Amino acid sequence: MDTARTTLSALRQRIAALETTARPAPPGEALSPRATARASRIALDRDAVDAALGGGLARGALHEIHAASGADTIAASGFSLALALAAAPAGRPIVWVRQDYAAREGGDLHADGLQALGLDPSALILVQLRDALAVLRAGGEAARCGALGAVIIEPWGEPKALDLTTQRRFSLAAEASGVTVLLLRPGARPMPGGAETRWLVRSEPAAPLAMNAPGHPTFDLTLLRHRHGPPGGPWRLEWNRDEKLFKPPALLRDPAALPRIEPAPKPAERAPFRLAG
């Protein structure tokens, strides 16, 4: 518990330093965090997903992410980071608070993997704690800091401390600070809660790029809950790290990319079949 107190104290000091050095908003954006959170939306794909969300993902709100199965845990983590990157204003760090057990089950974060998704590892503040209660407390501290770009809170399973009251506190903190909070739920079942949206994520194979280079991370996304509208999906989307947007896979996005199937030649035009001797 002493380790948890020390880590939480260090996080508070880091947050205080960020709030002291945070750049003021440009003149055209000088709104209160609450007004900004209500007024702005985060573009995810500029297409079907944004339309289903009423114009994009609500900024300064709590959003919940679940993996469809244990094998999809890494995909859910990648989707959470992609949402954080889409939400974070330029130059603002992302805080990721993880429970130790979640790291053991889902794997440690790797700098190369973070960069592949579009995050400079130096822009990530990683907080790893042993028990779920400490994770929730640290996540609540981060959610109240308006100098952050986004916050990912990752407890393992279904801790009793993560009740409707705690989720409501996260929502209020996000609304007050204007910071988007993502509640990543490995090992948990989708249940009623206080999130603005709830997502179910499945991994999909990525289509290779030219010269057989690794393709864009690909997800099957289902919107299980939307506080201000119906659920939606599933959508199969790729994450483009350069544009910080999701897009349909290339074959679905561009009919010209589909392979052309030529009609079979007439029997008389077929080349003879030869055996090599």
PDB file of C-alpha atoms in Angstrom:
ATOM      1  CA  MET A   1       0.000   0.000   0.000  1.00  0.00           C
ATOM      2  CA  ASP A   2       2.971   2.279   0.626  1.00  0.00           C
ATOM      3  CA  THR A   3       3.968   1.769  -3.015  1.00  0.00           C
ATOM      4  CA  ALA A   4       0.493   2.789  -4.132  1.00  0.00           C
ATOM      5  CA  ARG A   5       0.616   5.938  -1.980  1.00  0.00           C
ATOM      6  CA  THR A   6       4.041   6.827  -3.357  1.00  0.00           C
ATOM      7  CA  THR A   7       2.877   6.296  -6.951  1.00  0.00           C
ATOM      8  CA  LEU A   8      -0.295   8.320  -6.419  1.00  0.00           C
ATOM      9  CA  SER A   9       1.728  11.124  -4.820  1.00  0.00           C
ATOM     10  CA  ALA A  10       4.107  11.145  -7.791  1.00  0.00           C
ATOM     11  CA  LEU A  11       1.147  11.291 -10.192  1.00  0.00           C
ATOM     12  CA  ARG A  12      -0.329  14.245  -8.289  1.00  0.00           C
ATOM     13  CA  GLN A  13       2.980  16.097  -8.501  1.00  0.00           C
ATOM     14  CA  ARG A  14       3.236  15.409 -12.227  1.00  0.00           C
ATOM     15  CA  ILE A  15      -0.346  16.585 -12.777  1.00  0.00           C
ATOM     16  CA  ALA A  16       0.274  19.743 -10.743  1.00  0.00           C
ATOM     17  CA  ALA A  17       3.330  20.513 -12.869  1.00  0.00           C
ATOM     18  CA  LEU A  18       1.303  19.997 -16.069  1.00  0.00           C
ATOM     19  CA  GLU A  19      -1.447  22.319 -14.843  1.00  0.00           C
ATOM     20  CA  THR A  20       1.137  24.987 -14.010  1.00  0.00           C
ATOM     21  CA  THR A  21       2.778  24.850 -17.424  1.00  0.00           C
ATOM     22  CA  ALA A  22      -0.352  24.231 -19.525  1.00  0.00           C
ATOM     23  CA  ARG A  23      -0.622  26.565 -22.469  1.00  0.00           C
ATOM     24  CA  PRO A  24      -3.657  28.889 -22.493  1.00  0.00           C
ATOM     25  CA  ALA A  25      -6.334  28.191 -25.079  1.00  0.00           C
ATOM     26  CA  PRO A  26      -6.224  30.210 -28.322  1.00  0.00           C
ATOM     27  CA  PRO A  27      -8.536  33.264 -28.315  1.00  0.00           C
ATOM     28  CA  GLY A  28     -11.193  31.491 -30.355  1.00  0.00           C
ATOM     29  CA  GLU A  29     -11.234  28.538 -27.954  1.00  0.00           C
ATOM     30  CA  ALA A  30     -11.346  30.396 -24.630  1.00  0.00           C
ATOM     31  CA  LEU A  31     -14.355  28.496 -23.305  1.00  0.00           C
ATOM     32  CA  SER A  32     -14.779  26.844 -19.953  1.00  0.00           C
ATOM     33  CA  PRO A  33     -13.861  23.120 -19.930  1.00  0.00           C
ATOM     34  CA  ARG A  34     -17.518  22.238 -19.362  1.00  0.00           C
ATOM     35  CA  ALA A  35     -18.688  24.325 -22.335  1.00  0.00           C
ATOM     36  CA  THR A  36     -15.893  22.987 -24.539  1.00  0.00           C
ATOM     37  CA  ALA A  37     -16.688  19.396 -23.610  1.00  0.00           C
ATOM     38  CA  ARG A  38     -20.338  19.842 -24.454  1.00  0.00           C
ATOM     39  CA  ALA A  39     -19.713  21.731 -27.685  1.00  0.00           C
ATOM     40  CA  SER A  40     -16.995  19.609 -29.283  1.00  0.00           C
ATOM     41  CA  ARG A  41     -16.967  16.176 -30.834  1.00  0.00           C
ATOM     42  CA  ILE A  42     -14.084  13.940 -31.845  1.00  0.00           C
ATOM     43  CA  ALA A  43     -14.083  12.829 -35.474  1.00  0.00           C
ATOM     44  CA  LEU A  44     -13.491   9.079 -35.665  1.00  0.00           C
ATOM     45  CA  ASP A  45     -14.137   8.226 -39.315  1.00  0.00           C
ATOM     46  CA  ARG A  46     -16.074  11.176 -40.812  1.00  0.00           C
ATOM     47  CA  ASP A  47     -18.536   8.572 -42.032  1.00  0.00           C
ATOM     48  CA  ALA A  48     -20.937   5.963 -40.627  1.00  0.00           C
ATOM     49  CA  VAL A  49     -19.504   5.820 -37.100  1.00  0.00           C
ATOM     50  CA  ASP A  50     -19.580   9.583 -36.611  1.00  0.00           C
ATOM     51  CA  ALA A  51     -23.123   9.663 -38.002  1.00  0.00           C
ATOM     52  CA  ALA A  52     -24.229   7.001 -35.512  1.00  0.00           C
ATOM     53  CA  LEU A  53     -22.688   9.065 -32.697  1.00  0.00           C
ATOM     54  CA  GLY A  54     -24.476  12.232 -33.719  1.00  0.00           C
ATOM     55  CA  GLY A  55     -21.421  13.882 -35.235  1.00  0.00           C
ATOM     56  CA  GLY A  56     -18.534  12.140 -33.484  1.00  0.00           C
ATOM     57  CA  LEU A  57     -17.419  10.874 -30.096  1.00  0.00           C
ATOM     58  CA  ALA A  58     -18.301  13.196 -27.219  1.00  0.00           C
ATOM     59  CA  ARG A  59     -15.249  14.938 -25.811  1.00  0.00           C
ATOM     60  CA  GLY A  60     -14.954  15.388 -22.053  1.00  0.00           C
ATOM     61  CA  ALA A  61     -16.983  12.248 -21.341  1.00  0.00           C
ATOM     62  CA  LEU A  62     -16.540   8.672 -20.098  1.00  0.00           C
ATOM     63  CA  HIS A  63     -16.396   5.907 -22.731  1.00  0.00           C
ATOM     64  CA  GLU A  64     -16.150   2.183 -21.961  1.00  0.00           C
ATOM     65  CA  ILE A  65     -14.318  -0.449 -24.059  1.00  0.00           C
ATOM     66  CA  HIS A  66     -14.680  -4.242 -23.858  1.00  0.00           C
ATOM     67  CA  ALA A  67     -12.899  -7.050 -25.692  1.00  0.00           C
ATOM     68  CA  ALA A  68     -15.180  -9.595 -27.381  1.00  0.00           C
ATOM     69  CA  SER A  69     -12.991 -12.421 -26.013  1.00  0.00           C
ATOM     70  CA  GLY A  70      -9.711 -12.924 -24.202  1.00  0.00           C
ATOM     71  CA  ALA A  71      -7.960 -13.142 -27.560  1.00  0.00           C
ATOM     72  CA  ASP A  72      -9.250  -9.656 -28.406  1.00  0.00           C
ATOM     73  CA  THR A  73      -7.787  -7.965 -25.320  1.00  0.00           C
ATOM     74  CA  ILE A  74      -4.846  -6.495 -27.217  1.00  0.00           C
ATOM     75  CA  ALA A  75      -7.224  -5.190 -29.910  1.00  0.00           C
ATOM     76  CA  ALA A  76      -9.336  -3.488 -27.231  1.00  0.00           C
ATOM     77  CA  SER A  77      -6.173  -1.875 -25.833  1.00  0.00           C
ATOM     78  CA  GLY A  78      -5.195  -0.678 -29.302  1.00  0.00           C
ATOM     79  CA  PHE A  79      -8.666   0.729 -29.919  1.00  0.00           C
ATOM     80  CA  SER A  80      -8.573   2.552 -26.577  1.00  0.00           C
ATOM     81  CA  LEU A  81      -5.239   4.142 -27.448  1.00  0.00           C
ATOM     82  CA  ALA A  82      -6.536   5.098 -30.901  1.00  0.00           C
ATOM     83  CA  LEU A  83      -9.514   6.856 -29.270  1.00  0.00           C
ATOM     84  CA  ALA A  84      -7.152   8.619 -26.868  1.00  0.00           C
ATOM     85  CA  LEU A  85      -5.003   9.804 -29.783  1.00  0.00           C
ATOM     86  CA  ALA A  86      -8.051  11.051 -31.665  1.00  0.00           C
ATOM     87  CA  ALA A  87      -9.248  12.887 -28.553  1.00  0.00           C
ATOM     88  CA  ALA A  88      -5.974  14.398 -27.347  1.00  0.00           C
ATOM     89  CA  PRO A  89      -5.185  17.987 -28.419  1.00  0.00           C
ATOM     90  CA  ALA A  90      -1.714  18.362 -29.925  1.00  0.00           C
ATOM     91  CA  GLY A  91       1.061  18.557 -27.374  1.00  0.00           C
ATOM     92  CA  ARG A  92      -0.925  17.180 -24.431  1.00  0.00           C
ATOM     93  CA  PRO A  93       0.127  13.912 -22.778  1.00  0.00           C
ATOM     94  CA  ILE A  94      -1.991  10.808 -22.308  1.00  0.00           C
ATOM     95  CA  VAL A  95      -2.209   9.104 -18.909  1.00  0.00           C
ATOM     96  CA  TRP A  96      -2.703   5.327 -18.859  1.00  0.00           C
ATOM     97  CA  VAL A  97      -3.435   3.834 -15.431  1.00  0.00           C
ATOM     98  CA  ARG A  98      -3.158   0.017 -15.453  1.00  0.00           C
ATOM     99  CA  GLN A  99      -3.610  -2.711 -12.897  1.00  0.00           C
ATOM    100  CA  ASP A 100      -0.640  -5.076 -12.663  1.00  0.00           C
ATOM    101  CA  TYR A 101      -2.778  -8.105 -13.437  1.00  0.00           C
ATOM    102  CA  ALA A 102      -4.102  -6.481 -16.620  1.00  0.00           C
ATOM    103  CA  ALA A 103      -0.513  -5.968 -17.739  1.00  0.00           C
ATOM    104  CA  ARG A 104       0.362  -9.591 -17.005  1.00  0.00           C
ATOM    105  CA  GLU A 105      -2.662 -10.910 -18.904  1.00  0.00           C
ATOM    106  CA  GLY A 106      -2.624  -8.471 -21.820  1.00  0.00           C
ATOM    107  CA  GLY A 107       1.108  -7.822 -22.064  1.00  0.00           C
ATOM    108  CA  ASP A 108       3.275  -4.825 -21.274  1.00  0.00           C
ATOM    109  CA  LEU A 109       3.146  -1.722 -23.419  1.00  0.00           C
ATOM    110  CA  HIS A 110       5.988  -1.585 -25.940  1.00  0.00           C
ATOM    111  CA  ALA A 111       7.455   1.594 -27.390  1.00  0.00           C
ATOM    112  CA  ASP A 112       7.489   0.224 -30.946  1.00  0.00           C
ATOM    113  CA  GLY A 113       3.824  -0.771 -30.674  1.00  0.00           C
ATOM    114  CA  LEU A 114       2.869   2.647 -29.339  1.00  0.00           C
ATOM    115  CA  GLN A 115       4.692   4.347 -32.194  1.00  0.00           C
ATOM    116  CA  ALA A 116       3.018   2.024 -34.709  1.00  0.00           C
ATOM    117  CA  LEU A 117      -0.335   3.359 -33.508  1.00  0.00           C
ATOM    118  CA  GLY A 118       0.865   6.955 -33.735  1.00  0.00           C
ATOM    119  CA  LEU A 119       1.883   7.764 -30.152  1.00  0.00           C
ATOM    120  CA  ASP A 120       5.248   9.213 -29.212  1.00  0.00           C
ATOM    121  CA  PRO A 121       6.126   7.127 -26.107  1.00  0.00           C
ATOM    122  CA  SER A 122       7.458  10.266 -24.413  1.00  0.00           C
ATOM    123  CA  ALA A 123       3.900  11.665 -24.512  1.00  0.00           C
ATOM    124  CA  LEU A 124       2.578   8.795 -22.370  1.00  0.00           C
ATOM    125  CA  ILE A 125       2.446   8.867 -18.572  1.00  0.00           C
ATOM    126  CA  LEU A 126       2.119   5.214 -17.544  1.00  0.00           C
ATOM    127  CA  VAL A 127       0.906   4.441 -14.027  1.00  0.00           C
ATOM    128  CA  GLN A 128       0.874   0.780 -12.977  1.00  0.00           C
ATOM    129  CA  LEU A 129      -0.633  -0.247  -9.639  1.00  0.00           C
ATOM    130  CA  ARG A 130      -1.268  -3.523  -7.889  1.00  0.00           C
ATOM    131  CA  ASP A 131      -4.941  -3.327  -6.873  1.00  0.00           C
ATOM    132  CA  ALA A 132      -8.062  -2.072  -8.607  1.00  0.00           C
ATOM    133  CA  LEU A 133      -8.970   0.469  -5.923  1.00  0.00           C
ATOM    134  CA  ALA A 134      -5.622   2.237  -6.325  1.00  0.00           C
ATOM    135  CA  VAL A 135      -6.111   2.229 -10.119  1.00  0.00           C
ATOM    136  CA  LEU A 136      -9.532   3.846  -9.772  1.00  0.00           C
ATOM    137  CA  ARG A 137      -8.233   6.489  -7.364  1.00  0.00           C
ATOM    138  CA  ALA A 138      -5.332   7.374  -9.626  1.00  0.00           C
ATOM    139  CA  GLY A 139      -7.626   7.433 -12.650  1.00  0.00           C
ATOM    140  CA  GLY A 140      -9.956   9.819 -10.861  1.00  0.00           C
ATOM    141  CA  GLU A 141      -7.051  12.139 -10.039  1.00  0.00           C
ATOM    142  CA  ALA A 142      -5.968  12.189 -13.690  1.00  0.00           C
ATOM    143  CA  ALA A 143      -9.504  12.709 -15.012  1.00  0.00           C
ATOM    144  CA  ARG A 144      -9.730  16.005 -13.128  1.00  0.00           C
ATOM    145  CA  CYS A 145      -6.626  17.475 -14.812  1.00  0.00           C
ATOM    146  CA  GLY A 146      -7.590  19.698 -17.734  1.00  0.00           C
ATOM    147  CA  ALA A 147      -3.967  19.826 -18.967  1.00  0.00           C
ATOM    148  CA  LEU A 148      -4.085  16.194 -20.142  1.00  0.00           C
ATOM    149  CA  GLY A 149      -5.011  14.992 -23.598  1.00  0.00           C
ATOM    150  CA  ALA A 150      -6.901  11.861 -22.504  1.00  0.00           C
ATOM    151  CA  VAL A 151      -6.956   9.297 -19.698  1.00  0.00           C
ATOM    152  CA  ILE A 152      -7.158   5.494 -20.014  1.00  0.00           C
ATOM    153  CA  ILE A 153      -8.196   3.653 -16.836  1.00  0.00           C
ATOM    154  CA  GLU A 154      -7.615  -0.122 -16.938  1.00  0.00           C
ATOM    155  CA  PRO A 155      -8.620  -2.188 -13.903  1.00  0.00           C
ATOM    156  CA  TRP A 156      -8.842  -5.954 -14.287  1.00  0.00           C
ATOM    157  CA  GLY A 157     -12.136  -7.846 -14.154  1.00  0.00           C
ATOM    158  CA  GLU A 158     -15.144  -6.607 -12.208  1.00  0.00           C
ATOM    159  CA  PRO A 159     -13.935  -4.959  -8.978  1.00  0.00           C
ATOM    160  CA  LYS A 160     -16.680  -4.019  -6.526  1.00  0.00           C
ATOM    161  CA  ALA A 161     -15.188  -0.539  -6.207  1.00  0.00           C
ATOM    162  CA  LEU A 162     -16.079   0.168  -9.844  1.00  0.00           C
ATOM    163  CA  ASP A 163     -19.766   0.727  -9.164  1.00  0.00           C
ATOM    164  CA  LEU A 164     -22.228   3.209 -10.646  1.00  0.00           C
ATOM    165  CA  THR A 165     -21.154   5.863  -8.140  1.00  0.00           C
ATOM    166  CA  THR A 166     -17.502   5.599  -9.190  1.00  0.00           C
ATOM    167  CA  GLN A 167     -18.403   5.700 -12.876  1.00  0.00           C
ATOM    168  CA  ARG A 168     -20.539   8.758 -12.233  1.00  0.00           C
ATOM    169  CA  ARG A 169     -17.556  10.434 -10.567  1.00  0.00           C
ATOM    170  CA  PHE A 170     -15.435   9.709 -13.632  1.00  0.00           C
ATOM    171  CA  SER A 171     -18.128  11.205 -15.862  1.00  0.00           C
ATOM    172  CA  LEU A 172     -18.398  14.362 -13.762  1.00  0.00           C
ATOM    173  CA  ALA A 173     -14.611  14.738 -13.622  1.00  0.00           C
ATOM    174  CA  ALA A 174     -14.358  14.376 -17.405  1.00  0.00           C
ATOM    175  CA  GLU A 175     -17.141  16.900 -17.948  1.00  0.00           C
ATOM    176  CA  ALA A 176     -15.556  19.426 -15.578  1.00  0.00           C
ATOM    177  CA  SER A 177     -12.034  19.109 -16.979  1.00  0.00           C
ATOM    178  CA  GLY A 178     -12.933  18.586 -20.642  1.00  0.00           C
ATOM    179  CA  VAL A 179     -10.643  15.527 -20.740  1.00  0.00           C
ATOM    180  CA  THR A 180     -11.891  12.379 -22.472  1.00  0.00           C
ATOM    181  CA  VAL A 181     -11.764   9.352 -20.132  1.00  0.00           C
ATOM    182  CA  LEU A 182     -11.628   5.800 -21.505  1.00  0.00           C
ATOM    183  CA  LEU A 183     -12.496   2.929 -19.188  1.00  0.00           C
ATOM    184  CA  LEU A 184     -10.815  -0.195 -20.585  1.00  0.00           C
ATOM    185  CA  ARG A 185     -12.387  -3.371 -19.134  1.00  0.00           C
ATOM    186  CA  PRO A 186     -10.277  -6.517 -19.723  1.00  0.00           C
ATOM    187  CA  GLY A 187     -11.774  -9.605 -18.106  1.00  0.00           C
ATOM    188  CA  ALA A 188     -15.163  -7.935 -17.541  1.00  0.00           C
ATOM    189  CA  ARG A 189     -18.631  -8.432 -19.011  1.00  0.00           C
ATOM    190  CA  PRO A 190     -20.488  -5.496 -20.555  1.00  0.00           C
ATOM    191  CA  MET A 191     -22.925  -4.330 -17.861  1.00  0.00           C
ATOM    192  CA  PRO A 192     -25.114  -1.249 -17.334  1.00  0.00           C
ATOM    193  CA  GLY A 193     -23.063   1.723 -16.187  1.00  0.00           C
ATOM    194  CA  GLY A 194     -22.513   5.439 -16.409  1.00  0.00           C
ATOM    195  CA  ALA A 195     -20.506   5.675 -19.650  1.00  0.00           C
ATOM    196  CA  GLU A 196     -21.527   7.888 -22.562  1.00  0.00           C
ATOM    197  CA  THR A 197     -20.769   5.034 -24.972  1.00  0.00           C
ATOM    198  CA  ARG A 198     -19.867   1.355 -24.602  1.00  0.00           C
ATOM    199  CA  TRP A 199     -17.881  -0.518 -27.276  1.00  0.00           C
ATOM    200  CA  LEU A 200     -17.186  -4.163 -28.081  1.00  0.00           C
ATOM    201  CA  VAL A 201     -13.945  -4.759 -29.983  1.00  0.00           C
ATOM    202  CA  ARG A 202     -12.801  -7.724 -32.071  1.00  0.00           C
ATOM    203  CA  SER A 203      -9.458  -8.006 -33.811  1.00  0.00           C
ATOM    204  CA  GLU A 204      -9.302  -8.568 -37.550  1.00  0.00           C
ATOM    205  CA  PRO A 205      -6.368  -9.416 -39.821  1.00  0.00           C
ATOM    206  CA  ALA A 206      -4.798  -6.365 -41.422  1.00  0.00           C
ATOM    207  CA  ALA A 207      -4.556  -6.182 -45.201  1.00  0.00           C
ATOM    208  CA  PRO A 208      -0.871  -5.928 -46.194  1.00  0.00           C
ATOM    209  CA  LEU A 209       0.356  -2.749 -47.842  1.00  0.00           C
ATOM    210  CA  ALA A 210       2.625  -2.457 -50.891  1.00  0.00           C
ATOM    211  CA  MET A 211       5.663  -4.770 -50.900  1.00  0.00           C
ATOM    212  CA  ASN A 212       3.855  -6.900 -48.314  1.00  0.00           C
ATOM    213  CA  ALA A 213       4.449  -4.306 -45.583  1.00  0.00           C
ATOM    214  CA  PRO A 214       2.331  -4.662 -42.418  1.00  0.00           C
ATOM    215  CA  GLY A 215      -1.113  -3.142 -42.876  1.00  0.00           C
ATOM    216  CA  HIS A 216      -3.090  -0.748 -40.741  1.00  0.00           C
ATOM    217  CA  PRO A 217      -4.474  -2.132 -37.436  1.00  0.00           C
ATOM    218  CA  THR A 218      -7.971  -3.411 -38.189  1.00  0.00           C
ATOM    219  CA  PHE A 219     -10.910  -3.684 -35.777  1.00  0.00           C
ATOM    220  CA  ASP A 220     -14.481  -4.924 -35.786  1.00  0.00           C
ATOM    221  CA  LEU A 221     -16.367  -2.386 -33.666  1.00  0.00           C
ATOM    222  CA  THR A 222     -19.853  -2.647 -32.192  1.00  0.00           C
ATOM    223  CA  LEU A 223     -21.460   0.254 -30.351  1.00  0.00           C
ATOM    224  CA  LEU A 224     -23.293  -1.507 -27.512  1.00  0.00           C
ATOM    225  CA  ARG A 225     -24.624   1.635 -25.880  1.00  0.00           C
ATOM    226  CA  HIS A 226     -25.023   5.276 -26.778  1.00  0.00           C
ATOM    227  CA  ARG A 227     -26.608   7.502 -24.167  1.00  0.00           C
ATOM    228  CA  HIS A 228     -28.156   9.807 -26.770  1.00  0.00           C
ATOM    229  CA  GLY A 229     -29.005   7.328 -29.515  1.00  0.00           C
ATOM    230  CA  PRO A 230     -29.393   3.693 -30.542  1.00  0.00           C
ATOM    231  CA  PRO A 231     -26.542   1.164 -30.605  1.00  0.00           C
ATOM    232  CA  GLY A 232     -24.831   0.567 -33.923  1.00  0.00           C
ATOM    233  CA  GLY A 233     -22.449  -1.500 -36.006  1.00  0.00           C
ATOM    234  CA  PRO A 234     -20.679  -3.692 -36.474  1.00  0.00           C
ATOM    235  CA  TRP A 235     -18.177  -1.685 -38.483  1.00  0.00           C
ATOM    236  CA  ARG A 236     -14.866  -3.041 -39.796  1.00  0.00           C
ATOM    237  CA  LEU A 237     -12.374  -0.208 -39.743  1.00  0.00           C
ATOM    238  CA  GLU A 238      -8.639   0.414 -40.066  1.00  0.00           C
ATOM    239  CA  TRP A 239      -6.758   2.899 -37.901  1.00  0.00           C
ATOM    240  CA  ASN A 240      -4.700   5.432 -39.835  1.00  0.00           C
ATOM    241  CA  ARG A 241      -2.070   6.727 -37.434  1.00  0.00           C
ATOM    242  CA  ASP A 242      -1.060   9.668 -39.636  1.00  0.00           C
ATOM    243  CA  GLU A 243      -4.562  11.112 -39.972  1.00  0.00           C
ATOM    244  CA  LYS A 244      -5.732   9.948 -36.512  1.00  0.00           C
ATOM    245  CA  LEU A 245      -8.872   8.536 -38.151  1.00  0.00           C
ATOM    246  CA  PHE A 246     -10.558   5.194 -38.723  1.00  0.00           C
ATOM    247  CA  LYS A 247     -11.325   4.204 -42.325  1.00  0.00           C
ATOM    248  CA  PRO A 248     -12.960   1.231 -44.032  1.00  0.00           C
ATOM    249  CA  PRO A 249     -10.454  -1.359 -45.297  1.00  0.00           C
ATOM    250  CA  ALA A 250      -9.144  -0.538 -48.766  1.00  0.00           C
ATOM    251  CA  LEU A 251     -11.168  -3.165 -50.634  1.00  0.00           C
ATOM    252  CA  LEU A 252     -14.363  -1.844 -49.075  1.00  0.00           C
ATOM    253  CA  ARG A 253     -13.364   1.790 -49.483  1.00  0.00           C
ATOM    254  CA  ASP A 254     -12.328   1.728 -53.165  1.00  0.00           C
ATOM    255  CA  PRO A 255     -14.130  -0.561 -55.641  1.00  0.00           C
ATOM    256  CA  ALA A 256     -11.256   0.012 -58.103  1.00  0.00           C
ATOM    257  CA  ALA A 257      -8.979  -1.840 -55.684  1.00  0.00           C
ATOM    258  CA  LEU A 258     -10.960  -5.070 -56.103  1.00  0.00           C
ATOM    259  CA  PRO A 259      -9.190  -7.721 -58.201  1.00  0.00           C
ATOM    260  CA  ARG A 260     -10.582  -7.952 -61.710  1.00  0.00           C
ATOM    261  CA  ILE A 261     -11.874 -11.362 -62.789  1.00  0.00           C
ATOM    262  CA  GLU A 262     -11.544 -11.856 -66.534  1.00  0.00           C
ATOM    263  CA  PRO A 263     -13.871 -14.264 -68.352  1.00  0.00           C
ATOM    264  CA  ALA A 264     -12.414 -17.698 -69.049  1.00  0.00           C
ATOM    265  CA  PRO A 265     -11.085 -18.133 -72.610  1.00  0.00           C
ATOM    266  CA  LYS A 266     -12.978 -20.281 -75.077  1.00  0.00           C
ATOM    267  CA  PRO A 267     -11.812 -23.919 -75.254  1.00  0.00           C
ATOM    268  CA  ALA A 268     -10.180 -23.417 -78.652  1.00  0.00           C
ATOM    269  CA  GLU A 269      -8.097 -20.528 -77.298  1.00  0.00           C
ATOM    270  CA  ARG A 270      -6.706 -22.366 -74.314  1.00  0.00           C
ATOM    271  CA  ALA A 271      -3.069 -23.233 -74.298  1.00  0.00           C
ATOM    272  CA  PRO A 272      -2.361 -26.972 -74.448  1.00  0.00           C
ATOM    273  CA  PHE A 273      -1.560 -28.755 -71.256  1.00  0.00           C
ATOM    274  CA  ARG A 274       1.977 -30.125 -71.341  1.00  0.00           C
ATOM    275  CA  LEU A 275       3.830 -32.481 -69.071  1.00  0.00           C
ATOM    276  CA  ALA A 276       7.463 -31.728 -68.470  1.00  0.00           C
ATOM    277  CA  GLY A 277       9.605 -34.696 -69.313  1.00  0.00           C
TER     278      GLY A 277
END
